[in-house]
């Protein structure tokens, strides 16, 4: 008998890795990944993202809760008379520099607290967004 005939058989191949979990949507992303994404966004892009996925950002603590006052300020900002609110004194470039040093929650709170800033960073808010914000506000109560 030869030496090759006495050798044990090779071990079986390792099992294949399990399949990846099903995609559950953007709300399944960890907070750390949201923070990584947000740091590369310009303020106007972050404001648009916040309007699109506000509850998700709220669940992760990256956006303030939607209250009646907060909702009315956002949803009705484009219909309020100009004389009823103050203006934002800084030019866009300086505002961007200030926003760069704020936490994500503070950026959203600042942008959505001032009508002029909101209109500067989110010039057009579709009616569908207002309807969606109202639904989220009702769900959060």
PDB file of C-alpha atoms in Angstrom:
ATOM      1  CA  UNK A   1       0.000   0.000   0.000  1.00  0.00           C
ATOM      2  CA  UNK A   2       1.188   3.392  -0.819  1.00  0.00           C
ATOM      3  CA  UNK A   3       1.345   6.375   1.525  1.00  0.00           C
ATOM      4  CA  UNK A   4      -1.376   8.154  -0.424  1.00  0.00           C
ATOM      5  CA  UNK A   5      -3.801   5.303   0.114  1.00  0.00           C
ATOM      6  CA  UNK A   6      -3.363   5.465   3.904  1.00  0.00           C
ATOM      7  CA  UNK A   7      -3.943   9.250   4.157  1.00  0.00           C
ATOM      8  CA  UNK A   8      -7.211  10.314   5.795  1.00  0.00           C
ATOM      9  CA  UNK A   9      -9.826  11.882   3.564  1.00  0.00           C
ATOM     10  CA  UNK A  10      -9.761  15.676   3.347  1.00  0.00           C
ATOM     11  CA  UNK A  11     -12.035  17.521   5.760  1.00  0.00           C
ATOM     12  CA  UNK A  12     -15.426  18.594   4.452  1.00  0.00           C
ATOM     13  CA  UNK A  13     -15.697  22.177   3.208  1.00  0.00           C
ATOM     14  CA  UNK A  14     -16.890  24.725   5.757  1.00  0.00           C
ATOM     15  CA  UNK A  15     -20.595  25.495   5.738  1.00  0.00           C
ATOM     16  CA  UNK A  16     -21.685  28.483   3.713  1.00  0.00           C
ATOM     17  CA  UNK A  17     -22.384  31.683   5.667  1.00  0.00           C
ATOM     18  CA  UNK A  18     -25.983  32.362   6.632  1.00  0.00           C
ATOM     19  CA  UNK A  19     -27.959  34.620   4.319  1.00  0.00           C
ATOM     20  CA  UNK A  20     -28.025  38.303   5.250  1.00  0.00           C
ATOM     21  CA  UNK A  21     -31.026  39.452   7.253  1.00  0.00           C
ATOM     22  CA  UNK A  22     -33.866  40.903   5.221  1.00  0.00           C
ATOM     23  CA  UNK A  23     -33.678  44.640   4.566  1.00  0.00           C
ATOM     24  CA  UNK A  24     -36.027  46.388   6.962  1.00  0.00           C
ATOM     25  CA  UNK A  25     -35.572  49.868   5.584  1.00  0.00           C
ATOM     26  CA  UNK A  26     -33.652  52.932   6.608  1.00  0.00           C
ATOM     27  CA  UNK A  27     -35.074  52.822  10.129  1.00  0.00           C
ATOM     28  CA  UNK A  28     -33.012  49.702  10.844  1.00  0.00           C
ATOM     29  CA  UNK A  29     -29.715  51.573  10.434  1.00  0.00           C
ATOM     30  CA  UNK A  30     -27.788  52.210  13.664  1.00  0.00           C
ATOM     31  CA  UNK A  31     -27.487  55.707  15.074  1.00  0.00           C
ATOM     32  CA  UNK A  32     -23.740  55.734  14.462  1.00  0.00           C
ATOM     33  CA  UNK A  33     -24.296  55.229  10.739  1.00  0.00           C
ATOM     34  CA  UNK A  34     -26.821  58.087  10.664  1.00  0.00           C
ATOM     35  CA  UNK A  35     -24.254  60.314  12.367  1.00  0.00           C
ATOM     36  CA  UNK A  36     -21.647  59.320   9.773  1.00  0.00           C
ATOM     37  CA  UNK A  37     -24.068  60.131   6.957  1.00  0.00           C
ATOM     38  CA  UNK A  38     -25.162  63.439   8.488  1.00  0.00           C
ATOM     39  CA  UNK A  39     -21.614  64.731   8.903  1.00  0.00           C
ATOM     40  CA  UNK A  40     -21.181  64.689   5.116  1.00  0.00           C
ATOM     41  CA  UNK A  41     -24.468  66.470   4.355  1.00  0.00           C
ATOM     42  CA  UNK A  42     -24.808  70.185   3.749  1.00  0.00           C
ATOM     43  CA  UNK A  43     -27.350  71.855   6.065  1.00  0.00           C
ATOM     44  CA  UNK A  44     -29.970  72.131   3.305  1.00  0.00           C
ATOM     45  CA  UNK A  45     -29.544  68.433   2.482  1.00  0.00           C
ATOM     46  CA  UNK A  46     -29.842  67.494   6.147  1.00  0.00           C
ATOM     47  CA  UNK A  47     -33.001  69.608   6.468  1.00  0.00           C
ATOM     48  CA  UNK A  48     -34.490  67.831   3.442  1.00  0.00           C
ATOM     49  CA  UNK A  49     -33.485  64.444   4.858  1.00  0.00           C
ATOM     50  CA  UNK A  50     -35.034  65.371   8.196  1.00  0.00           C
ATOM     51  CA  UNK A  51     -38.318  66.257   6.526  1.00  0.00           C
ATOM     52  CA  UNK A  52     -38.273  62.946   4.652  1.00  0.00           C
ATOM     53  CA  UNK A  53     -37.476  60.639   7.586  1.00  0.00           C
ATOM     54  CA  UNK A  54     -38.306  62.751  10.628  1.00  0.00           C
ATOM     55  CA  UNK A  55     -39.654  59.925  12.854  1.00  0.00           C
ATOM     56  CA  UNK A  56     -36.584  57.800  12.200  1.00  0.00           C
ATOM     57  CA  UNK A  57     -34.288  60.647  13.198  1.00  0.00           C
ATOM     58  CA  UNK A  58     -36.471  61.261  16.249  1.00  0.00           C
ATOM     59  CA  UNK A  59     -36.250  57.611  17.343  1.00  0.00           C
ATOM     60  CA  UNK A  60     -32.477  57.850  17.127  1.00  0.00           C
ATOM     61  CA  UNK A  61     -32.448  61.132  19.071  1.00  0.00           C
ATOM     62  CA  UNK A  62     -31.234  63.140  16.073  1.00  0.00           C
ATOM     63  CA  UNK A  63     -34.292  65.404  15.749  1.00  0.00           C
ATOM     64  CA  UNK A  64     -36.515  67.102  18.331  1.00  0.00           C
ATOM     65  CA  UNK A  65     -40.025  65.717  18.892  1.00  0.00           C
ATOM     66  CA  UNK A  66     -42.878  67.125  16.826  1.00  0.00           C
ATOM     67  CA  UNK A  67     -45.162  69.264  18.992  1.00  0.00           C
ATOM     68  CA  UNK A  68     -48.166  71.285  17.842  1.00  0.00           C
ATOM     69  CA  UNK A  69     -46.141  74.494  17.877  1.00  0.00           C
ATOM     70  CA  UNK A  70     -43.225  72.845  16.088  1.00  0.00           C
ATOM     71  CA  UNK A  71     -45.523  71.356  13.431  1.00  0.00           C
ATOM     72  CA  UNK A  72     -47.309  74.661  12.830  1.00  0.00           C
ATOM     73  CA  UNK A  73     -44.002  76.466  12.524  1.00  0.00           C
ATOM     74  CA  UNK A  74     -42.787  73.982   9.892  1.00  0.00           C
ATOM     75  CA  UNK A  75     -45.991  73.308   7.981  1.00  0.00           C
ATOM     76  CA  UNK A  76     -47.271  76.866   7.868  1.00  0.00           C
ATOM     77  CA  UNK A  77     -43.965  78.663   7.495  1.00  0.00           C
ATOM     78  CA  UNK A  78     -44.523  79.508   3.849  1.00  0.00           C
ATOM     79  CA  UNK A  79     -47.968  80.989   4.454  1.00  0.00           C
ATOM     80  CA  UNK A  80     -47.172  83.236   7.416  1.00  0.00           C
ATOM     81  CA  UNK A  81     -47.015  86.979   6.814  1.00  0.00           C
ATOM     82  CA  UNK A  82     -43.458  88.240   6.617  1.00  0.00           C
ATOM     83  CA  UNK A  83     -44.011  90.972   9.198  1.00  0.00           C
ATOM     84  CA  UNK A  84     -44.885  88.510  11.984  1.00  0.00           C
ATOM     85  CA  UNK A  85     -41.399  87.026  12.403  1.00  0.00           C
ATOM     86  CA  UNK A  86     -37.902  88.384  12.683  1.00  0.00           C
ATOM     87  CA  UNK A  87     -35.254  88.025  10.057  1.00  0.00           C
ATOM     88  CA  UNK A  88     -32.105  85.958  10.340  1.00  0.00           C
ATOM     89  CA  UNK A  89     -29.163  88.377  10.551  1.00  0.00           C
ATOM     90  CA  UNK A  90     -26.356  86.175   9.213  1.00  0.00           C
ATOM     91  CA  UNK A  91     -25.549  85.461   5.580  1.00  0.00           C
ATOM     92  CA  UNK A  92     -25.762  81.863   4.412  1.00  0.00           C
ATOM     93  CA  UNK A  93     -21.993  81.301   4.526  1.00  0.00           C
ATOM     94  CA  UNK A  94     -21.741  82.305   8.196  1.00  0.00           C
ATOM     95  CA  UNK A  95     -24.867  80.354   9.069  1.00  0.00           C
ATOM     96  CA  UNK A  96     -23.319  77.265   7.460  1.00  0.00           C
ATOM     97  CA  UNK A  97     -20.208  77.738   9.598  1.00  0.00           C
ATOM     98  CA  UNK A  98     -22.319  77.992  12.752  1.00  0.00           C
ATOM     99  CA  UNK A  99     -24.383  74.930  11.806  1.00  0.00           C
ATOM    100  CA  UNK A 100     -21.196  72.941  11.203  1.00  0.00           C
ATOM    101  CA  UNK A 101     -20.397  73.087  14.935  1.00  0.00           C
ATOM    102  CA  UNK A 102     -23.860  72.088  16.162  1.00  0.00           C
ATOM    103  CA  UNK A 103     -25.139  68.628  17.017  1.00  0.00           C
ATOM    104  CA  UNK A 104     -27.630  67.151  14.501  1.00  0.00           C
ATOM    105  CA  UNK A 105     -30.593  67.730  16.822  1.00  0.00           C
ATOM    106  CA  UNK A 106     -29.571  71.345  17.334  1.00  0.00           C
ATOM    107  CA  UNK A 107     -29.218  71.908  13.584  1.00  0.00           C
ATOM    108  CA  UNK A 108     -32.780  70.754  12.976  1.00  0.00           C
ATOM    109  CA  UNK A 109     -34.114  72.693  15.957  1.00  0.00           C
ATOM    110  CA  UNK A 110     -32.421  75.890  14.763  1.00  0.00           C
ATOM    111  CA  UNK A 111     -33.423  75.536  11.113  1.00  0.00           C
ATOM    112  CA  UNK A 112     -37.027  74.718  11.952  1.00  0.00           C
ATOM    113  CA  UNK A 113     -37.354  77.390  14.642  1.00  0.00           C
ATOM    114  CA  UNK A 114     -36.820  80.336  12.326  1.00  0.00           C
ATOM    115  CA  UNK A 115     -39.051  80.842   9.310  1.00  0.00           C
ATOM    116  CA  UNK A 116     -36.398  82.672   7.308  1.00  0.00           C
ATOM    117  CA  UNK A 117     -33.825  79.949   7.903  1.00  0.00           C
ATOM    118  CA  UNK A 118     -36.282  77.224   6.979  1.00  0.00           C
ATOM    119  CA  UNK A 119     -37.177  78.998   3.747  1.00  0.00           C
ATOM    120  CA  UNK A 120     -33.501  79.551   3.000  1.00  0.00           C
ATOM    121  CA  UNK A 121     -32.583  75.883   3.421  1.00  0.00           C
ATOM    122  CA  UNK A 122     -35.848  74.266   2.290  1.00  0.00           C
ATOM    123  CA  UNK A 123     -37.312  76.720  -0.242  1.00  0.00           C
ATOM    124  CA  UNK A 124     -40.189  74.479  -1.380  1.00  0.00           C
ATOM    125  CA  UNK A 125     -42.145  72.164   0.896  1.00  0.00           C
ATOM    126  CA  UNK A 126     -44.598  69.992  -1.045  1.00  0.00           C
ATOM    127  CA  UNK A 127     -48.111  69.528   0.382  1.00  0.00           C
ATOM    128  CA  UNK A 128     -47.378  65.807   0.751  1.00  0.00           C
ATOM    129  CA  UNK A 129     -44.631  66.621   3.233  1.00  0.00           C
ATOM    130  CA  UNK A 130     -47.059  68.635   5.357  1.00  0.00           C
ATOM    131  CA  UNK A 131     -49.537  65.728   5.344  1.00  0.00           C
ATOM    132  CA  UNK A 132     -46.763  63.313   6.320  1.00  0.00           C
ATOM    133  CA  UNK A 133     -45.590  65.581   9.159  1.00  0.00           C
ATOM    134  CA  UNK A 134     -49.155  65.813  10.481  1.00  0.00           C
ATOM    135  CA  UNK A 135     -49.462  62.008  10.483  1.00  0.00           C
ATOM    136  CA  UNK A 136     -46.176  61.666  12.335  1.00  0.00           C
ATOM    137  CA  UNK A 137     -47.250  64.260  14.879  1.00  0.00           C
ATOM    138  CA  UNK A 138     -50.472  62.327  15.541  1.00  0.00           C
ATOM    139  CA  UNK A 139     -48.578  59.039  15.875  1.00  0.00           C
ATOM    140  CA  UNK A 140     -46.083  60.524  18.341  1.00  0.00           C
ATOM    141  CA  UNK A 141     -48.774  61.658  20.771  1.00  0.00           C
TER     142      UNK A 141
END
